[in-house]
mmCIF file of C-alpha atoms in Angstrom:
data_model
loop_
_atom_site.group_PDB
_atom_site.id
_atom_site.type_symbol
_atom_site.label_atom_id
_atom_site.label_comp_id
_atom_site.label_asym_id
_atom_site.label_seq_id
_atom_site.Cartn_x
_atom_site.Cartn_y
_atom_site.Cartn_z
ATOM 1 C CA UNK C 256 25.894 0.338 -27.228
ATOM 2 C CA UNK C 257 24.570 -3.188 -27.031
ATOM 3 C CA UNK C 258 21.123 -4.685 -27.198
ATOM 4 C CA UNK C 259 19.539 -6.292 -24.208
ATOM 5 C CA UNK C 260 18.366 -9.897 -24.433
ATOM 6 C CA UNK C 261 16.189 -11.530 -21.817
ATOM 7 C CA UNK C 262 14.709 -15.007 -21.831
ATOM 8 C CA UNK C 263 11.056 -15.786 -21.206
ATOM 9 C CA UNK C 264 10.541 -16.712 -17.537
ATOM 10 C CA UNK C 265 9.997 -20.389 -16.845
ATOM 11 C CA UNK C 266 7.330 -19.763 -14.207
ATOM 12 C CA UNK C 267 4.853 -16.988 -13.554
ATOM 13 C CA UNK C 268 2.637 -16.218 -10.589
ATOM 14 C CA UNK C 269 -0.580 -15.509 -12.424
ATOM 15 C CA UNK C 270 -4.241 -16.291 -12.919
ATOM 16 C CA UNK C 271 -4.680 -18.188 -16.179
ATOM 17 C CA UNK C 272 -7.663 -19.972 -17.725
ATOM 18 C CA UNK C 273 -7.412 -22.876 -20.161
ATOM 19 C CA UNK C 274 -9.636 -22.974 -23.232
ATOM 20 C CA UNK C 275 -10.004 -24.622 -26.617
ATOM 21 C CA UNK C 276 -8.200 -23.776 -29.868
ATOM 22 C CA UNK C 277 -7.080 -20.183 -30.240
ATOM 23 C CA UNK C 278 -8.612 -18.298 -27.301
ATOM 24 C CA UNK C 279 -12.045 -19.783 -27.009
ATOM 25 C CA UNK C 280 -14.290 -22.739 -27.708
ATOM 26 C CA UNK C 281 -16.987 -23.305 -30.286
ATOM 27 C CA UNK C 282 -19.777 -22.911 -27.743
ATOM 28 C CA UNK C 283 -18.147 -20.820 -25.051
ATOM 29 C CA UNK C 284 -16.965 -17.211 -24.749
ATOM 30 C CA UNK C 285 -13.603 -16.038 -26.009
ATOM 31 C CA UNK C 286 -10.862 -16.546 -23.409
ATOM 32 C CA UNK C 287 -9.722 -12.949 -23.647
ATOM 33 C CA UNK C 288 -13.288 -11.851 -22.881
ATOM 34 C CA UNK C 289 -13.431 -14.156 -19.834
ATOM 35 C CA UNK C 290 -10.149 -12.792 -18.467
ATOM 36 C CA UNK C 291 -11.266 -9.237 -19.256
ATOM 37 C CA UNK C 292 -14.501 -9.632 -17.313
ATOM 38 C CA UNK C 293 -12.619 -11.216 -14.393
ATOM 39 C CA UNK C 294 -10.125 -8.338 -14.378
ATOM 40 C CA UNK C 295 -12.894 -5.753 -14.312
ATOM 41 C CA UNK C 296 -14.414 -7.502 -11.284
ATOM 42 C CA UNK C 297 -11.161 -7.734 -9.299
ATOM 43 C CA UNK C 298 -11.199 -5.836 -6.007
ATOM 44 C CA UNK C 299 -7.797 -5.416 -4.392
ATOM 45 C CA UNK C 300 -6.643 -3.987 -1.072
ATOM 46 C CA UNK C 301 -4.905 -0.633 -1.127
ATOM 47 C CA UNK C 302 -1.338 -0.865 -2.339
ATOM 48 C CA UNK C 303 -1.940 -3.511 -5.024
ATOM 49 C CA UNK C 304 -2.772 -3.378 -8.716
ATOM 50 C CA UNK C 305 -3.911 -5.889 -11.322
ATOM 51 C CA UNK C 306 -2.928 -6.009 -14.989
ATOM 52 C CA UNK C 307 -3.683 -8.358 -17.881
ATOM 53 C CA UNK C 308 -0.352 -9.396 -19.401
ATOM 54 C CA UNK C 309 -0.204 -11.994 -22.163
ATOM 55 C CA UNK C 310 -3.594 -13.455 -21.306
ATOM 56 C CA UNK C 311 -3.069 -13.606 -17.538
ATOM 57 C CA UNK C 312 -4.163 -11.432 -14.640
ATOM 58 C CA UNK C 313 -1.065 -10.435 -12.674
ATOM 59 C CA UNK C 314 -1.354 -8.826 -9.258
ATOM 60 C CA UNK C 315 1.577 -6.847 -7.884
ATOM 61 C CA UNK C 316 2.219 -4.417 -5.028
ATOM 62 C CA UNK C 317 2.939 -0.770 -5.677
ATOM 63 C CA UNK C 318 6.619 0.097 -5.960
ATOM 64 C CA UNK C 319 9.195 0.705 -3.259
ATOM 65 C CA UNK C 320 10.421 4.188 -2.357
ATOM 66 C CA UNK C 321 13.256 4.262 -4.919
ATOM 67 C CA UNK C 322 10.807 3.072 -7.601
ATOM 68 C CA UNK C 323 8.342 5.843 -6.721
ATOM 69 C CA UNK C 324 11.069 8.483 -6.668
ATOM 70 C CA UNK C 325 12.319 7.590 -10.153
ATOM 71 C CA UNK C 326 8.793 7.393 -11.577
ATOM 72 C CA UNK C 327 7.829 10.752 -10.050
ATOM 73 C CA UNK C 328 11.033 12.491 -11.172
ATOM 74 C CA UNK C 329 10.459 11.140 -14.673
ATOM 75 C CA UNK C 330 6.836 12.243 -14.901
ATOM 76 C CA UNK C 331 7.575 15.688 -13.442
ATOM 77 C CA UNK C 332 10.409 16.171 -15.935
ATOM 78 C CA UNK C 333 8.157 15.058 -18.809
ATOM 79 C CA UNK C 334 5.440 17.496 -17.706
ATOM 80 C CA UNK C 335 7.957 20.360 -17.776
ATOM 81 C CA UNK C 336 9.362 19.224 -21.129
ATOM 82 C CA UNK C 337 5.975 18.875 -22.811
ATOM 83 C CA UNK C 338 4.738 22.192 -21.424
ATOM 84 C CA UNK C 339 1.269 23.385 -22.395
ATOM 85 C CA UNK C 340 1.183 21.566 -25.710
ATOM 86 C CA UNK C 341 -0.999 18.862 -27.196
ATOM 87 C CA UNK C 342 0.535 16.037 -25.144
ATOM 88 C CA UNK C 343 0.900 15.343 -21.440
ATOM 89 C CA UNK C 344 2.490 12.784 -19.099
ATOM 90 C CA UNK C 345 0.387 10.395 -17.006
ATOM 91 C CA UNK C 346 0.674 7.893 -14.149
ATOM 92 C CA UNK C 347 -1.740 5.394 -12.573
ATOM 93 C CA UNK C 348 -3.968 5.127 -15.660
ATOM 94 C CA UNK C 349 -4.951 1.894 -17.404
ATOM 95 C CA UNK C 350 -3.696 1.494 -20.968
ATOM 96 C CA UNK C 351 -6.106 -0.791 -22.854
ATOM 97 C CA UNK C 352 -5.363 -2.932 -25.903
ATOM 98 C CA UNK C 353 -7.641 -5.739 -27.144
ATOM 99 C CA UNK C 354 -8.901 -6.757 -23.714
ATOM 100 C CA UNK C 355 -5.479 -6.333 -22.143
ATOM 101 C CA UNK C 356 -4.937 -3.772 -19.388
ATOM 102 C CA UNK C 357 -1.584 -2.364 -18.295
ATOM 103 C CA UNK C 358 -0.631 0.291 -15.756
ATOM 104 C CA UNK C 359 2.685 1.830 -16.860
ATOM 105 C CA UNK C 360 4.807 3.805 -14.432
ATOM 106 C CA UNK C 361 4.488 6.725 -16.854
ATOM 107 C CA UNK C 362 3.291 7.358 -20.379
ATOM 108 C CA UNK C 363 2.779 10.196 -22.842
ATOM 109 C CA UNK C 364 -0.568 10.663 -24.587
ATOM 110 C CA UNK C 365 -2.758 13.542 -25.778
ATOM 111 C CA UNK C 366 -3.726 16.155 -23.198
ATOM 112 C CA UNK C 367 -7.375 15.490 -24.020
ATOM 113 C CA UNK C 368 -7.923 11.786 -23.377
ATOM 114 C CA UNK C 369 -11.698 11.757 -23.816
ATOM 115 C CA UNK C 370 -11.614 10.837 -27.532
ATOM 116 C CA UNK C 371 -9.294 7.916 -26.699
ATOM 117 C CA UNK C 372 -11.158 6.394 -23.751
ATOM 118 C CA UNK C 373 -11.866 2.675 -24.110
ATOM 119 C CA UNK C 374 -15.494 1.601 -24.485
ATOM 120 C CA UNK C 375 -15.789 0.654 -20.800
ATOM 121 C CA UNK C 376 -14.315 3.940 -19.602
ATOM 122 C CA UNK C 377 -11.580 2.119 -17.687
ATOM 123 C CA UNK C 378 -8.582 3.756 -19.324
ATOM 124 C CA UNK C 379 -7.026 5.044 -22.508
ATOM 125 C CA UNK C 380 -6.696 3.129 -25.779
ATOM 126 C CA UNK C 381 -3.090 2.096 -26.454
ATOM 127 C CA UNK C 382 -3.334 3.659 -29.919
ATOM 128 C CA UNK C 383 -3.129 7.101 -28.254
ATOM 129 C CA UNK C 384 0.039 6.330 -26.279
ATOM 130 C CA UNK C 385 3.235 7.711 -27.832
ATOM 131 C CA UNK C 386 5.740 6.756 -25.118
ATOM 132 C CA UNK C 387 5.544 4.262 -22.260
ATOM 133 C CA UNK C 388 7.978 3.840 -19.337
ATOM 134 C CA UNK C 389 8.448 1.086 -16.771
ATOM 135 C CA UNK C 390 10.699 1.284 -13.715
ATOM 136 C CA UNK C 391 11.761 -2.284 -12.925
ATOM 137 C CA UNK C 392 10.916 -3.641 -9.464
ATOM 138 C CA UNK C 393 13.139 -6.157 -7.641
ATOM 139 C CA UNK C 394 12.540 -9.901 -7.834
ATOM 140 C CA UNK C 395 12.710 -12.238 -10.815
ATOM 141 C CA UNK C 396 8.966 -12.224 -11.540
ATOM 142 C CA UNK C 397 8.779 -8.416 -11.508
ATOM 143 C CA UNK C 398 11.989 -8.052 -13.518
ATOM 144 C CA UNK C 399 10.737 -10.522 -16.136
ATOM 145 C CA UNK C 400 7.411 -8.701 -16.335
ATOM 146 C CA UNK C 401 8.974 -5.419 -17.467
ATOM 147 C CA UNK C 402 11.963 -6.819 -19.381
ATOM 148 C CA UNK C 403 10.171 -9.647 -21.177
ATOM 149 C CA UNK C 404 6.378 -9.819 -20.990
ATOM 150 C CA UNK C 405 5.590 -6.107 -21.170
ATOM 151 C CA UNK C 406 8.318 -5.660 -23.750
ATOM 152 C CA UNK C 407 6.360 -8.046 -25.989
ATOM 153 C CA UNK C 408 2.964 -6.601 -25.104
ATOM 154 C CA UNK C 409 3.905 -2.991 -25.817
ATOM 155 C CA UNK C 410 5.407 -4.090 -29.142
ATOM 156 C CA UNK C 411 2.188 -5.953 -30.039
ATOM 157 C CA UNK C 412 0.244 -2.772 -29.291
ATOM 158 C CA UNK C 413 2.499 -0.763 -31.617
ATOM 159 C CA UNK C 414 3.435 1.827 -28.997
ATOM 160 C CA UNK C 415 6.240 3.810 -30.680
ATOM 161 C CA UNK C 416 8.707 4.054 -27.771
ATOM 162 C CA UNK C 417 9.211 1.870 -24.675
ATOM 163 C CA UNK C 418 11.711 2.918 -21.998
ATOM 164 C CA UNK C 419 12.901 0.493 -19.303
ATOM 165 C CA UNK C 420 14.646 2.042 -16.283
ATOM 166 C CA UNK C 421 16.302 -0.857 -14.509
ATOM 167 C CA UNK C 422 17.962 -0.551 -11.093
ATOM 168 C CA UNK C 423 18.594 -4.291 -11.069
ATOM 169 C CA UNK C 424 20.641 -4.752 -14.239
ATOM 170 C CA UNK C 425 24.341 -4.398 -13.345
ATOM 171 C CA UNK C 426 24.733 -0.928 -11.744
ATOM 172 C CA UNK C 427 21.576 0.299 -13.414
ATOM 173 C CA UNK C 428 20.622 0.643 -17.080
ATOM 174 C CA UNK C 429 18.206 2.587 -19.249
ATOM 175 C CA UNK C 430 16.947 0.863 -22.403
ATOM 176 C CA UNK C 431 15.088 2.759 -25.136
ATOM 177 C CA UNK C 432 13.144 0.545 -27.537
ATOM 178 C CA UNK C 433 11.770 1.953 -30.811
ATOM 179 C CA UNK C 434 10.298 0.717 -34.088
ATOM 180 C CA UNK C 435 7.910 -1.903 -32.685
ATOM 181 C CA UNK C 436 7.148 -5.004 -34.735
ATOM 182 C CA UNK C 437 3.634 -6.022 -33.627
ATOM 183 C CA UNK C 438 3.747 -9.209 -35.728
ATOM 184 C CA UNK C 439 6.994 -10.282 -34.020
ATOM 185 C CA UNK C 440 6.221 -8.895 -30.554
ATOM 186 C CA UNK C 441 9.643 -7.250 -30.594
ATOM 187 C CA UNK C 442 11.512 -4.060 -31.468
ATOM 188 C CA UNK C 443 13.985 -3.138 -34.188
ATOM 189 C CA UNK C 444 15.592 -0.203 -32.382
ATOM 190 C CA UNK C 445 17.362 -0.980 -29.094
ATOM 191 C CA UNK C 446 19.654 1.452 -27.249
ATOM 192 C CA UNK C 447 20.964 0.506 -23.801
ATOM 193 C CA UNK C 448 23.119 2.722 -21.597
ATOM 194 C CA UNK C 449 24.367 2.489 -18.001
ATOM 195 C CA UNK C 450 23.204 4.864 -15.297
ATOM 196 C CA UNK C 451 25.295 8.004 -15.489
ATOM 197 C CA UNK C 452 25.053 8.184 -19.296
ATOM 198 C CA UNK C 453 22.400 10.389 -20.840
ATOM 199 C CA UNK C 454 20.041 8.895 -23.426
ATOM 200 C CA UNK C 455 17.378 10.860 -25.272
ATOM 201 C CA UNK C 456 13.997 9.963 -26.720
ATOM 202 C CA UNK C 457 14.452 9.832 -30.513
ATOM 203 C CA UNK C 458 10.885 10.238 -31.764
ATOM 204 C CA UNK C 459 7.372 11.357 -30.925
ATOM 205 C CA UNK C 460 6.153 14.310 -28.831
ATOM 206 C CA UNK C 461 8.961 13.720 -26.297
ATOM 207 C CA UNK C 462 11.726 13.847 -28.939
ATOM 208 C CA UNK C 463 14.904 15.184 -27.316
ATOM 209 C CA UNK C 464 13.788 14.457 -23.748
ATOM 210 C CA UNK C 465 16.882 13.304 -21.838
ATOM 211 C CA UNK C 466 16.913 10.497 -19.289
ATOM 212 C CA UNK C 467 20.012 10.754 -17.155
ATOM 213 C CA UNK C 468 21.252 10.800 -13.588
ATOM 214 C CA UNK C 469 18.852 13.590 -12.637
ATOM 215 C CA UNK C 470 16.051 11.033 -13.100
ATOM 216 C CA UNK C 471 17.656 7.659 -12.353
ATOM 217 C CA UNK C 472 20.018 8.744 -9.609
ATOM 218 C CA UNK C 473 23.641 7.512 -9.504
ATOM 219 C CA UNK C 474 24.914 4.052 -10.388
ATOM 220 C CA UNK C 475 23.789 1.342 -7.977
ATOM 221 C CA UNK C 476 26.257 -0.632 -5.906
#
């Protein structure tokens, strides 16, 4: 099994604000705080969502049918696997980390989220998330978001396991990333398999959960 390597995209469609050294100025507010307040004020038409990824607000449409089918099959399978225990599987919930906000396609966190709500009540603190999953959407910007930018962001947040289900890499691949290095914004453990090959979650409350063709569907042409 080989590791996956993706380069940082050269261009991004995003909302970004320039500031002084670090993320603020001597007399002005911190840049992250400015972006955070702007994100909280964003009002989008139905079918769109906004996230803060690496200091930028990124707006994207909800996924296509195949994207939704994979995400729903995955979450339903996780719900059955986790049963009535301490942890549950979620969709369409903001994951918050240091004035960043992400909306994973699925994630695993405690059944009782109230103790882990962020101070604004907008979502769940990333420290409670034990597994996060993204289903890659078509198009270079969307592919780079999940393969590159979110890969770094989830590592910075120290989320223990990140799974990338990618219809658009060869005939489809599943990558399981473990052992995050927040200081390096990268991962030590990388397992990548083609669609049609089962791969299991190696740690956390979803240990032993298998991602295979029943979730991804067959190899893509």
